Amino acid sequence: MHTTVLSFENLHNHGELFANLFRARKQSFIVEKQWNLPEALDMEYDQYDTPASRWIAIHDEVGQVYAGIRLTPTTARCGIYSYMIRDAQRGLLSSLSPDLLHEEAPVDPYVWECTRVFVLHSTPQMIRRRVHGYMVAAMVKSARELGATQLIAITPANWPRWYGRCGLTAAAMGPVMFIDDGDYQCVRIDLSAKMH
């Protein structure tokens, strides 16, 4: 199993992996979860897939993607958009409530947003725990290398149960909300705590 952090600067070094990640996102979010998201060329994408973001792919040696994550700086700007949580709070995204945070969304070079987190249903059960471990380690390592001391994310509302098991320290930033297929909540993940 491999972990690759992709950017617009390095995607040419990784063959089809970048495209495979977006194909896997389509499979996860549009096919499996039936979310109403943009797609083209059999890939899911949105307005936050810009050169400011980084993408983490968990994959095998031939580029079969098992899981993925997108990291976007909270300082990002592209036209009227910044990053997903802030834009939802500003009322720019009809699919998310503007009341998803108890506070104003941060704009801080040390805070990055974590979105489009998925593990494909087709990922074999016997390697799922390892895939989750790789995801957490890659997310923390990549975010720290980008200068982040905190991540913010919209995550399933059962996060307290599994974040601790992953060695993550997190706190709720907003209320539990039903979004598309379940209960979710905005959380702040502290990257200064040691990973075990």
Coordinates of N, CA and C in Angstrom, one line a residue:
M1 N 0.8 -1.2 0.0 CA 0.0 0.0 0.0 C 0.9 1.2 0.0
H2 N 0.4 2.3 -0.7 CA 1.2 3.5 -0.9 C 0.4 4.7 -0.5
T3 N 1.1 5.8 -0.1 CA 0.5 7.1 0.1 C 1.2 8.1 -0.8
T4 N 0.4 8.8 -1.5 CA 1.0 9.8 -2.4 C 0.2 11.1 -2.2
V5 N 1.0 12.2 -1.9 CA 0.4 13.5 -1.8 C 0.6 14.2 -3.2
L6 N -0.5 14.6 -3.8 CA -0.5 15.1 -5.1 C -0.8 16.6 -5.1
S7 N -0.1 17.3 -6.0 CA -0.3 18.8 -6.2 C -0.3 19.0 -7.7
F8 N -0.7 20.2 -8.1 CA -0.6 20.6 -9.5 C 0.9 20.5 -9.9
E9 N 1.8 20.8 -9.0 CA 3.2 20.8 -9.4 C 3.8 19.4 -9.6
N10 N 3.2 18.4 -9.0 CA 3.8 17.0 -9.1 C 3.0 16.0 -9.8
L11 N 1.7 16.3 -10.1 CA 0.8 15.3 -10.6 C 1.3 14.6 -11.9
H12 N 2.2 15.3 -12.7 CA 2.7 14.7 -13.9 C 3.7 13.6 -13.6
N13 N 4.2 13.5 -12.4 CA 5.1 12.5 -12.0 C 4.4 11.2 -11.6
H14 N 3.1 11.2 -11.6 CA 2.4 10.0 -11.0 C 1.4 9.4 -12.0
G15 N 1.6 9.5 -13.3 CA 0.8 8.9 -14.3 C -0.7 9.2 -14.1
E16 N -1.5 8.1 -14.0 CA -3.0 8.3 -14.0 C -3.5 8.5 -12.6
L17 N -2.6 8.5 -11.6 CA -3.1 8.5 -10.2 C -4.0 9.7 -9.9
F18 N -3.7 10.9 -10.3 CA -4.6 12.1 -10.1 C -6.0 11.8 -10.7
A19 N -6.0 11.4 -11.9 CA -7.3 11.1 -12.5 C -8.0 9.9 -11.8
N20 N -7.3 8.9 -11.4 CA -7.8 7.8 -10.7 C -8.5 8.2 -9.4
L21 N -7.8 9.2 -8.7 CA -8.4 9.7 -7.4 C -9.7 10.4 -7.7
F22 N -9.8 11.2 -8.7 CA -11.1 11.9 -9.0 C -12.1 10.9 -9.5
R23 N -11.7 9.8 -10.2 CA -12.7 8.7 -10.6 C -13.2 8.0 -9.3
A24 N -12.3 7.8 -8.4 CA -12.7 7.1 -7.1 C -13.6 8.1 -6.3
R25 N -13.4 9.4 -6.4 CA -14.3 10.3 -5.7 C -15.7 10.2 -6.3
K26 N -15.7 10.1 -7.6 CA -17.0 9.9 -8.3 C -17.7 8.7 -7.8
Q27 N -17.0 7.6 -7.7 CA -17.5 6.3 -7.3 C -18.0 6.4 -5.8
S28 N -17.3 7.1 -5.0 CA -17.6 7.2 -3.6 C -18.8 8.1 -3.3
F29 N -18.7 9.4 -3.9 CA -19.7 10.4 -3.5 C -20.9 10.4 -4.4
I30 N -20.7 10.2 -5.7 CA -21.9 10.2 -6.6 C -22.6 8.9 -6.8
V31 N -21.8 7.8 -7.0 CA -22.4 6.5 -7.2 C -22.8 5.9 -5.9
E32 N -21.9 5.8 -4.9 CA -22.2 5.1 -3.7 C -23.1 5.9 -2.7
K33 N -22.8 7.2 -2.5 CA -23.5 8.0 -1.6 C -24.7 8.8 -2.3
Q34 N -24.6 8.8 -3.6 CA -25.7 9.5 -4.4 C -25.8 11.0 -4.1
W35 N -24.6 11.6 -3.8 CA -24.6 13.1 -3.7 C -24.7 13.7 -5.0
N36 N -25.3 14.9 -5.1 CA -25.5 15.6 -6.3 C -24.3 16.6 -6.5
L37 N -23.3 16.1 -7.2 CA -22.0 16.8 -7.3 C -21.7 16.9 -8.8
P38 N -20.8 17.9 -9.2 CA -20.4 18.0 -10.6 C -19.5 16.8 -11.0
E39 N -19.6 16.4 -12.2 CA -18.8 15.4 -12.8 C -18.5 15.6 -14.2
A40 N -17.3 15.2 -14.7 CA -17.0 15.2 -16.1 C -15.9 14.1 -16.3
L41 N -15.9 13.5 -17.5 CA -14.9 12.5 -17.8 C -14.8 11.4 -16.8
D42 N -16.0 11.0 -16.2 CA -16.1 10.0 -15.2 C -15.4 10.4 -13.8
M43 N -15.2 11.7 -13.6 CA -14.6 12.2 -12.4 C -15.5 13.2 -11.7
E44 N -15.4 13.2 -10.3 CA -16.1 14.1 -9.5 C -15.1 15.3 -9.2
Y45 N -15.6 16.5 -9.2 CA -14.7 17.7 -8.9 C -15.6 18.8 -8.4
D46 N -15.0 19.8 -7.9 CA -15.7 21.0 -7.5 C -14.8 22.2 -7.6
Q47 N -15.3 23.4 -7.2 CA -14.6 24.6 -7.3 C -13.4 24.7 -6.4
Y48 N -13.2 23.8 -5.5 CA -12.1 23.8 -4.5 C -10.9 23.0 -5.0
D49 N -11.0 22.3 -6.1 CA -9.9 21.6 -6.7 C -9.1 22.5 -7.5
T50 N -8.3 23.3 -6.9 CA -7.4 24.3 -7.5 C -6.0 24.1 -7.1
P51 N -5.0 24.8 -7.7 CA -3.6 24.6 -7.4 C -3.3 24.9 -5.9
A52 N -4.2 25.6 -5.2 CA -4.0 25.8 -3.8 C -4.1 24.5 -2.9
S53 N -4.9 23.6 -3.4 CA -5.2 22.4 -2.7 C -4.1 21.3 -2.9
R54 N -4.1 20.3 -2.0 CA -3.3 19.1 -2.1 C -4.3 17.9 -1.9
W55 N -3.9 16.8 -2.6 CA -4.8 15.6 -2.5 C -3.9 14.4 -2.1
I56 N -4.5 13.7 -1.1 CA -3.8 12.5 -0.6 C -4.5 11.3 -1.2
A57 N -3.7 10.4 -1.8 CA -4.3 9.2 -2.4 C -3.6 8.0 -1.6
I58 N -4.5 7.1 -1.2 CA -4.0 5.8 -0.6 C -4.3 4.8 -1.7
H59 N -3.3 4.1 -2.2 CA -3.4 3.3 -3.4 C -2.5 2.1 -3.4
D60 N -2.7 1.2 -4.4 CA -1.8 0.1 -4.5 C -0.7 0.4 -5.5
E61 N 0.2 -0.5 -5.8 CA 1.4 -0.3 -6.7 C 1.0 0.1 -8.1
V62 N -0.2 -0.3 -8.6 CA -0.6 0.0 -10.0 C -1.5 1.2 -10.1
G63 N -1.8 1.9 -8.9 CA -2.6 3.1 -9.0 C -4.0 2.9 -8.7
Q64 N -4.4 1.7 -8.2 CA -5.8 1.5 -7.8 C -6.0 2.3 -6.5
V65 N -6.9 3.2 -6.5 CA -7.1 4.1 -5.3 C -8.1 3.4 -4.3
Y66 N -7.7 3.4 -3.1 CA -8.6 2.9 -2.0 C -9.3 4.0 -1.2
A67 N -8.6 5.1 -1.1 CA -9.1 6.2 -0.2 C -8.4 7.5 -0.6
G68 N -9.1 8.6 -0.2 CA -8.5 9.9 -0.5 C -8.9 11.0 0.4
I69 N -8.2 12.1 0.4 CA -8.5 13.3 1.2 C -8.0 14.5 0.4
R70 N -8.7 15.6 0.6 CA -8.3 16.9 0.0 C -8.0 17.9 1.1
L71 N -6.9 18.6 1.0 CA -6.5 19.6 2.0 C -6.4 20.9 1.2
T72 N -7.1 21.9 1.8 CA -7.1 23.3 1.2 C -6.8 24.3 2.3
P73 N -6.0 25.3 2.0 CA -5.7 26.3 3.0 C -6.9 27.2 3.2
T74 N -7.1 27.6 4.5 CA -8.2 28.5 4.7 C -8.0 29.9 4.2
T75 N -6.8 30.2 3.6 CA -6.5 31.5 3.0 C -6.7 31.4 1.5
A76 N -7.2 30.3 1.0 CA -7.4 30.1 -0.5 C -8.5 31.1 -1.0
R77 N -8.3 31.5 -2.2 CA -9.3 32.4 -2.9 C -9.3 32.0 -4.4
C78 N -10.6 31.9 -4.9 CA -10.7 31.6 -6.3 C -12.1 32.3 -6.7
G79 N -12.0 33.5 -7.3 CA -13.2 34.2 -7.6 C -14.0 34.5 -6.3
I80 N -15.2 34.1 -6.2 CA -16.0 34.4 -5.0 C -15.8 33.4 -3.9
Y81 N -15.1 32.3 -4.3 CA -14.9 31.2 -3.3 C -13.7 31.2 -2.5
S82 N -13.7 30.6 -1.3 CA -12.5 30.5 -0.5 C -12.3 29.0 -0.2
Y83 N -13.0 28.5 0.8 CA -12.9 27.1 1.1 C -14.3 26.7 1.6
M84 N -14.6 25.4 1.5 CA -16.0 24.9 1.6 C -16.7 25.3 2.9
I85 N -16.1 25.1 4.0 CA -16.8 25.4 5.3 C -17.1 26.9 5.4
R86 N -16.1 27.8 5.0 CA -16.3 29.2 5.1 C -17.4 29.7 4.1
D87 N -17.3 29.1 2.9 CA -18.3 29.5 1.9 C -19.7 29.0 2.2
A88 N -19.8 27.9 2.9 CA -21.2 27.5 3.4 C -21.6 28.5 4.5
Q89 N -20.8 28.9 5.4 CA -21.1 29.9 6.4 C -21.6 31.2 5.7
R90 N -20.9 31.6 4.6 CA -21.2 32.8 3.9 C -22.5 32.7 3.0
G91 N -23.1 31.5 3.0 CA -24.3 31.3 2.3 C -24.1 31.1 0.8
L92 N -22.9 30.7 0.4 CA -22.6 30.5 -1.0 C -22.9 29.1 -1.5
L93 N -23.1 28.1 -0.6 CA -23.4 26.7 -1.0 C -24.7 26.3 -0.5
S94 N -25.6 26.1 -1.4 CA -27.0 25.7 -1.0 C -27.1 24.3 -0.4
S95 N -26.1 23.5 -0.6 CA -26.2 22.1 0.0 C -25.7 22.1 1.4
L96 N -25.2 23.1 2.0 CA -24.7 23.2 3.4 C -25.4 24.4 4.1
S97 N -25.7 24.1 5.4 CA -26.3 25.2 6.2 C -25.3 26.3 6.5
P98 N -25.7 27.5 6.5 CA -24.7 28.6 6.9 C -24.5 28.6 8.4
D99 N -25.3 27.8 9.2 CA -25.1 27.7 10.6 C -24.3 26.5 11.1
L100 N -23.3 26.1 10.2 CA -22.5 24.9 10.6 C -21.4 25.2 11.6
L101 N -21.2 26.4 11.9 CA -20.1 26.8 12.9 C -20.7 27.6 14.0
H102 N -20.1 27.5 15.2 CA -20.5 28.3 16.4 C -19.7 29.6 16.3
E103 N -18.7 29.8 15.4 CA -17.8 30.9 15.4 C -17.6 31.3 13.9
E104 N -16.9 32.4 13.7 CA -16.6 32.8 12.3 C -15.5 31.8 11.8
A105 N -15.7 31.4 10.5 CA -14.8 30.5 9.9 C -13.4 31.1 9.8
P106 N -12.3 30.4 10.2 CA -11.0 31.0 10.2 C -10.4 31.2 8.8
V107 N -9.6 32.3 8.8 CA -8.8 32.6 7.6 C -7.4 32.7 8.2
D108 N -6.6 31.7 8.1 CA -5.4 31.6 8.9 C -4.4 30.7 8.1
P109 N -3.2 31.1 7.9 CA -2.2 30.3 7.1 C -1.9 29.0 7.9
Y110 N -2.2 28.9 9.2 CA -1.8 27.7 10.0 C -3.0 26.8 10.1
V111 N -4.1 27.1 9.5 CA -5.3 26.3 9.5 C -5.7 25.9 8.1
W112 N -5.8 24.6 7.9 CA -6.2 24.0 6.6 C -7.5 23.3 6.8
E113 N -8.2 23.2 5.7 CA -9.5 22.4 5.7 C -9.3 21.1 5.1
C114 N -9.9 20.1 5.6 CA -9.8 18.7 5.2 C -11.2 18.3 4.6
T115 N -11.3 18.0 3.3 CA -12.6 17.6 2.7 C -12.4 16.5 1.8
R116 N -13.6 16.0 1.2 CA -13.6 14.9 0.3 C -12.8 13.7 0.8
V117 N -13.1 13.4 2.1 CA -12.5 12.2 2.7 C -13.3 11.0 2.4
F118 N -12.7 10.0 1.9 CA -13.5 8.8 1.5 C -12.6 7.5 1.6
V119 N -13.3 6.4 1.8 CA -12.7 5.1 1.6 C -13.7 4.4 0.7
L120 N -13.3 3.9 -0.5 CA -14.2 3.2 -1.4 C -14.8 1.9 -0.7
H121 N -16.1 1.7 -1.0 CA -16.8 0.5 -0.5 C -16.1 -0.8 -1.0
S122 N -15.5 -0.7 -2.1 CA -14.8 -1.9 -2.7 C -13.5 -2.2 -2.1
T123 N -13.0 -1.3 -1.2 CA -11.7 -1.6 -0.5 C -11.9 -2.9 0.4
P124 N -11.1 -3.9 0.1 CA -11.2 -5.1 0.9 C -11.3 -4.9 2.4
Q125 N -12.2 -5.6 3.1 CA -12.3 -5.5 4.5 C -11.0 -5.8 5.3
M126 N -10.2 -6.7 4.8 CA -9.0 -7.1 5.5 C -7.9 -6.0 5.5
I127 N -8.1 -5.0 4.6 CA -7.0 -3.9 4.6 C -7.6 -2.6 5.1
R128 N -8.9 -2.6 5.4 CA -9.6 -1.3 5.7 C -8.9 -0.6 6.9
R129 N -8.6 -1.3 8.0 CA -8.0 -0.7 9.2 C -6.6 -0.1 8.8
R130 N -5.9 -0.8 8.0 CA -4.6 -0.3 7.5 C -4.8 1.0 6.7
V131 N -5.8 0.9 5.8 CA -6.1 2.1 4.9 C -6.4 3.3 5.8
H132 N -7.2 3.1 6.9 CA -7.6 4.2 7.8 C -6.3 4.8 8.5
G133 N -5.4 3.9 8.9 CA -4.2 4.3 9.5 C -3.3 5.1 8.6
Y134 N -3.2 4.6 7.3 CA -2.4 5.4 6.3 C -3.0 6.8 6.1
M135 N -4.4 6.8 6.1 CA -5.0 8.1 5.8 C -4.7 9.1 6.9
V136 N -4.9 8.7 8.2 CA -4.6 9.6 9.3 C -3.2 10.0 9.3
A137 N -2.3 9.1 9.2 CA -0.8 9.4 9.2 C -0.5 10.4 8.1
A138 N -1.0 10.1 6.8 CA -0.7 11.0 5.7 C -1.3 12.4 5.8
M139 N -2.5 12.4 6.4 CA -3.2 13.7 6.6 C -2.4 14.6 7.5
V140 N -2.0 14.0 8.7 CA -1.3 14.8 9.7 C 0.1 15.2 9.2
K141 N 0.8 14.2 8.6 CA 2.1 14.5 8.1 C 2.1 15.6 7.0
S142 N 1.2 15.5 6.0 CA 1.1 16.4 4.9 C 0.7 17.8 5.4
A143 N -0.3 17.9 6.3 CA -0.8 19.1 6.8 C 0.3 19.8 7.6
R144 N 1.1 19.1 8.4 CA 2.2 19.7 9.2 C 3.2 20.2 8.2
E145 N 3.6 19.4 7.2 CA 4.6 19.9 6.2 C 4.1 21.1 5.5
L146 N 2.8 21.3 5.3 CA 2.3 22.5 4.7 C 2.3 23.7 5.7
G147 N 2.6 23.5 6.9 CA 2.7 24.5 7.9 C 1.4 24.6 8.8
A148 N 0.5 23.7 8.7 CA -0.7 23.7 9.5 C -0.5 23.2 10.9
T149 N -1.1 23.9 11.8 CA -1.1 23.5 13.2 C -2.5 23.0 13.6
Q150 N -3.5 23.2 12.7 CA -4.9 22.8 12.9 C -5.5 22.4 11.6
L151 N -6.4 21.5 11.6 CA -7.3 21.2 10.5 C -8.7 21.4 10.9
I152 N -9.5 21.8 10.0 CA -11.0 21.9 10.2 C -11.6 21.0 9.2
A153 N -12.7 20.3 9.6 CA -13.4 19.3 8.7 C -14.8 19.2 9.1
I154 N -15.6 18.8 8.1 CA -17.0 18.3 8.3 C -16.9 16.8 8.3
T155 N -17.2 16.2 9.5 CA -17.0 14.8 9.7 C -18.2 14.1 10.2
P156 N -18.4 12.8 10.0 CA -19.5 12.1 10.6 C -19.6 12.4 12.1
A157 N -20.8 12.6 12.6 CA -21.1 13.0 14.0 C -20.6 12.0 15.0
N158 N -20.2 10.8 14.6 CA -19.7 9.8 15.6 C -18.2 10.0 15.7
W159 N -17.6 11.1 15.3 CA -16.2 11.3 15.3 C -15.5 11.1 16.7
P160 N -16.1 11.5 17.8 CA -15.4 11.3 19.1 C -15.0 9.8 19.3
R161 N -15.8 8.9 18.8 CA -15.5 7.5 19.0 C -14.3 7.0 18.3
W162 N -14.0 7.5 17.1 CA -12.8 7.0 16.4 C -11.7 7.9 16.3
Y163 N -11.8 9.2 16.5 CA -10.7 10.2 16.4 C -9.7 9.8 17.5
G164 N -10.1 9.5 18.7 CA -9.2 9.1 19.8 C -8.4 7.9 19.5
R165 N -9.1 6.9 18.9 CA -8.4 5.7 18.5 C -7.4 5.9 17.4
C166 N -7.5 7.0 16.6 CA -6.6 7.3 15.6 C -5.4 8.2 16.1
G167 N -5.5 8.6 17.4 CA -4.5 9.4 18.0 C -4.7 10.9 17.7
L168 N -5.9 11.3 17.3 CA -6.2 12.7 17.0 C -6.9 13.4 18.2
T169 N -6.6 14.6 18.4 CA -7.3 15.4 19.4 C -8.1 16.4 18.6
A170 N -9.4 16.4 18.9 CA -10.4 17.2 18.1 C -11.4 17.8 19.0
A171 N -12.0 18.9 18.6 CA -13.1 19.5 19.3 C -14.2 20.0 18.4
A172 N -15.4 19.9 18.8 CA -16.6 20.4 18.0 C -16.5 21.9 17.7
M173 N -16.8 22.3 16.5 CA -16.8 23.7 16.1 C -18.2 24.2 15.8
G174 N -19.2 23.2 15.7 CA -20.5 23.6 15.3 C -21.5 22.5 15.7
P175 N -22.8 22.7 15.4 CA -23.8 21.7 15.8 C -23.8 20.5 14.9
V176 N -24.4 19.4 15.4 CA -24.6 18.2 14.6 C -25.7 18.5 13.6
M177 N -25.5 18.2 12.3 CA -26.4 18.5 11.2 C -26.6 17.3 10.3
F178 N -27.9 17.1 9.8 CA -28.1 16.1 8.8 C -27.7 16.7 7.5
I179 N -26.8 16.0 6.8 CA -26.4 16.4 5.4 C -26.4 15.2 4.5
D180 N -27.2 15.3 3.5 CA -27.3 14.2 2.4 C -27.7 12.8 3.0
D181 N -26.7 12.2 3.6 CA -26.9 10.8 4.0 C -26.6 10.5 5.5
G182 N -26.5 11.5 6.3 CA -26.3 11.2 7.7 C -26.0 12.5 8.5
D183 N -25.7 12.2 9.8 CA -25.4 13.3 10.7 C -23.9 13.7 10.6
Y184 N -23.6 15.0 10.5 CA -22.2 15.5 10.4 C -22.0 16.6 11.4
Q185 N -20.7 16.9 11.6 CA -20.4 18.0 12.5 C -19.0 18.6 12.1
C186 N -18.9 19.9 12.2 CA -17.6 20.6 12.0 C -16.7 20.4 13.2
V187 N -15.5 20.0 13.0 CA -14.5 19.8 14.1 C -13.2 20.5 13.7
R188 N -12.5 20.8 14.8 CA -11.1 21.3 14.7 C -10.2 20.3 15.2
I189 N -9.2 19.9 14.4 CA -8.2 18.8 14.7 C -6.9 19.5 15.1
D190 N -6.4 19.2 16.3 CA -5.2 19.8 16.7 C -4.0 19.0 16.3
L191 N -3.1 19.6 15.5 CA -2.0 18.9 14.9 C -0.7 19.0 15.8
S192 N -0.8 19.8 16.9 CA 0.3 20.0 17.7 C 0.5 18.8 18.7
A193 N -0.6 18.0 18.9 CA -0.5 16.8 19.8 C 0.3 15.7 19.1
K194 N 0.9 14.9 19.8 CA 1.8 13.9 19.3 C 0.9 12.7 18.7
M195 N 1.3 12.2 17.6 CA 0.7 11.0 17.0 C 1.4 9.8 17.5
H196 N 0.6 8.8 18.0 CA 1.2 7.6 18.5 C 1.3 6.5 17.4

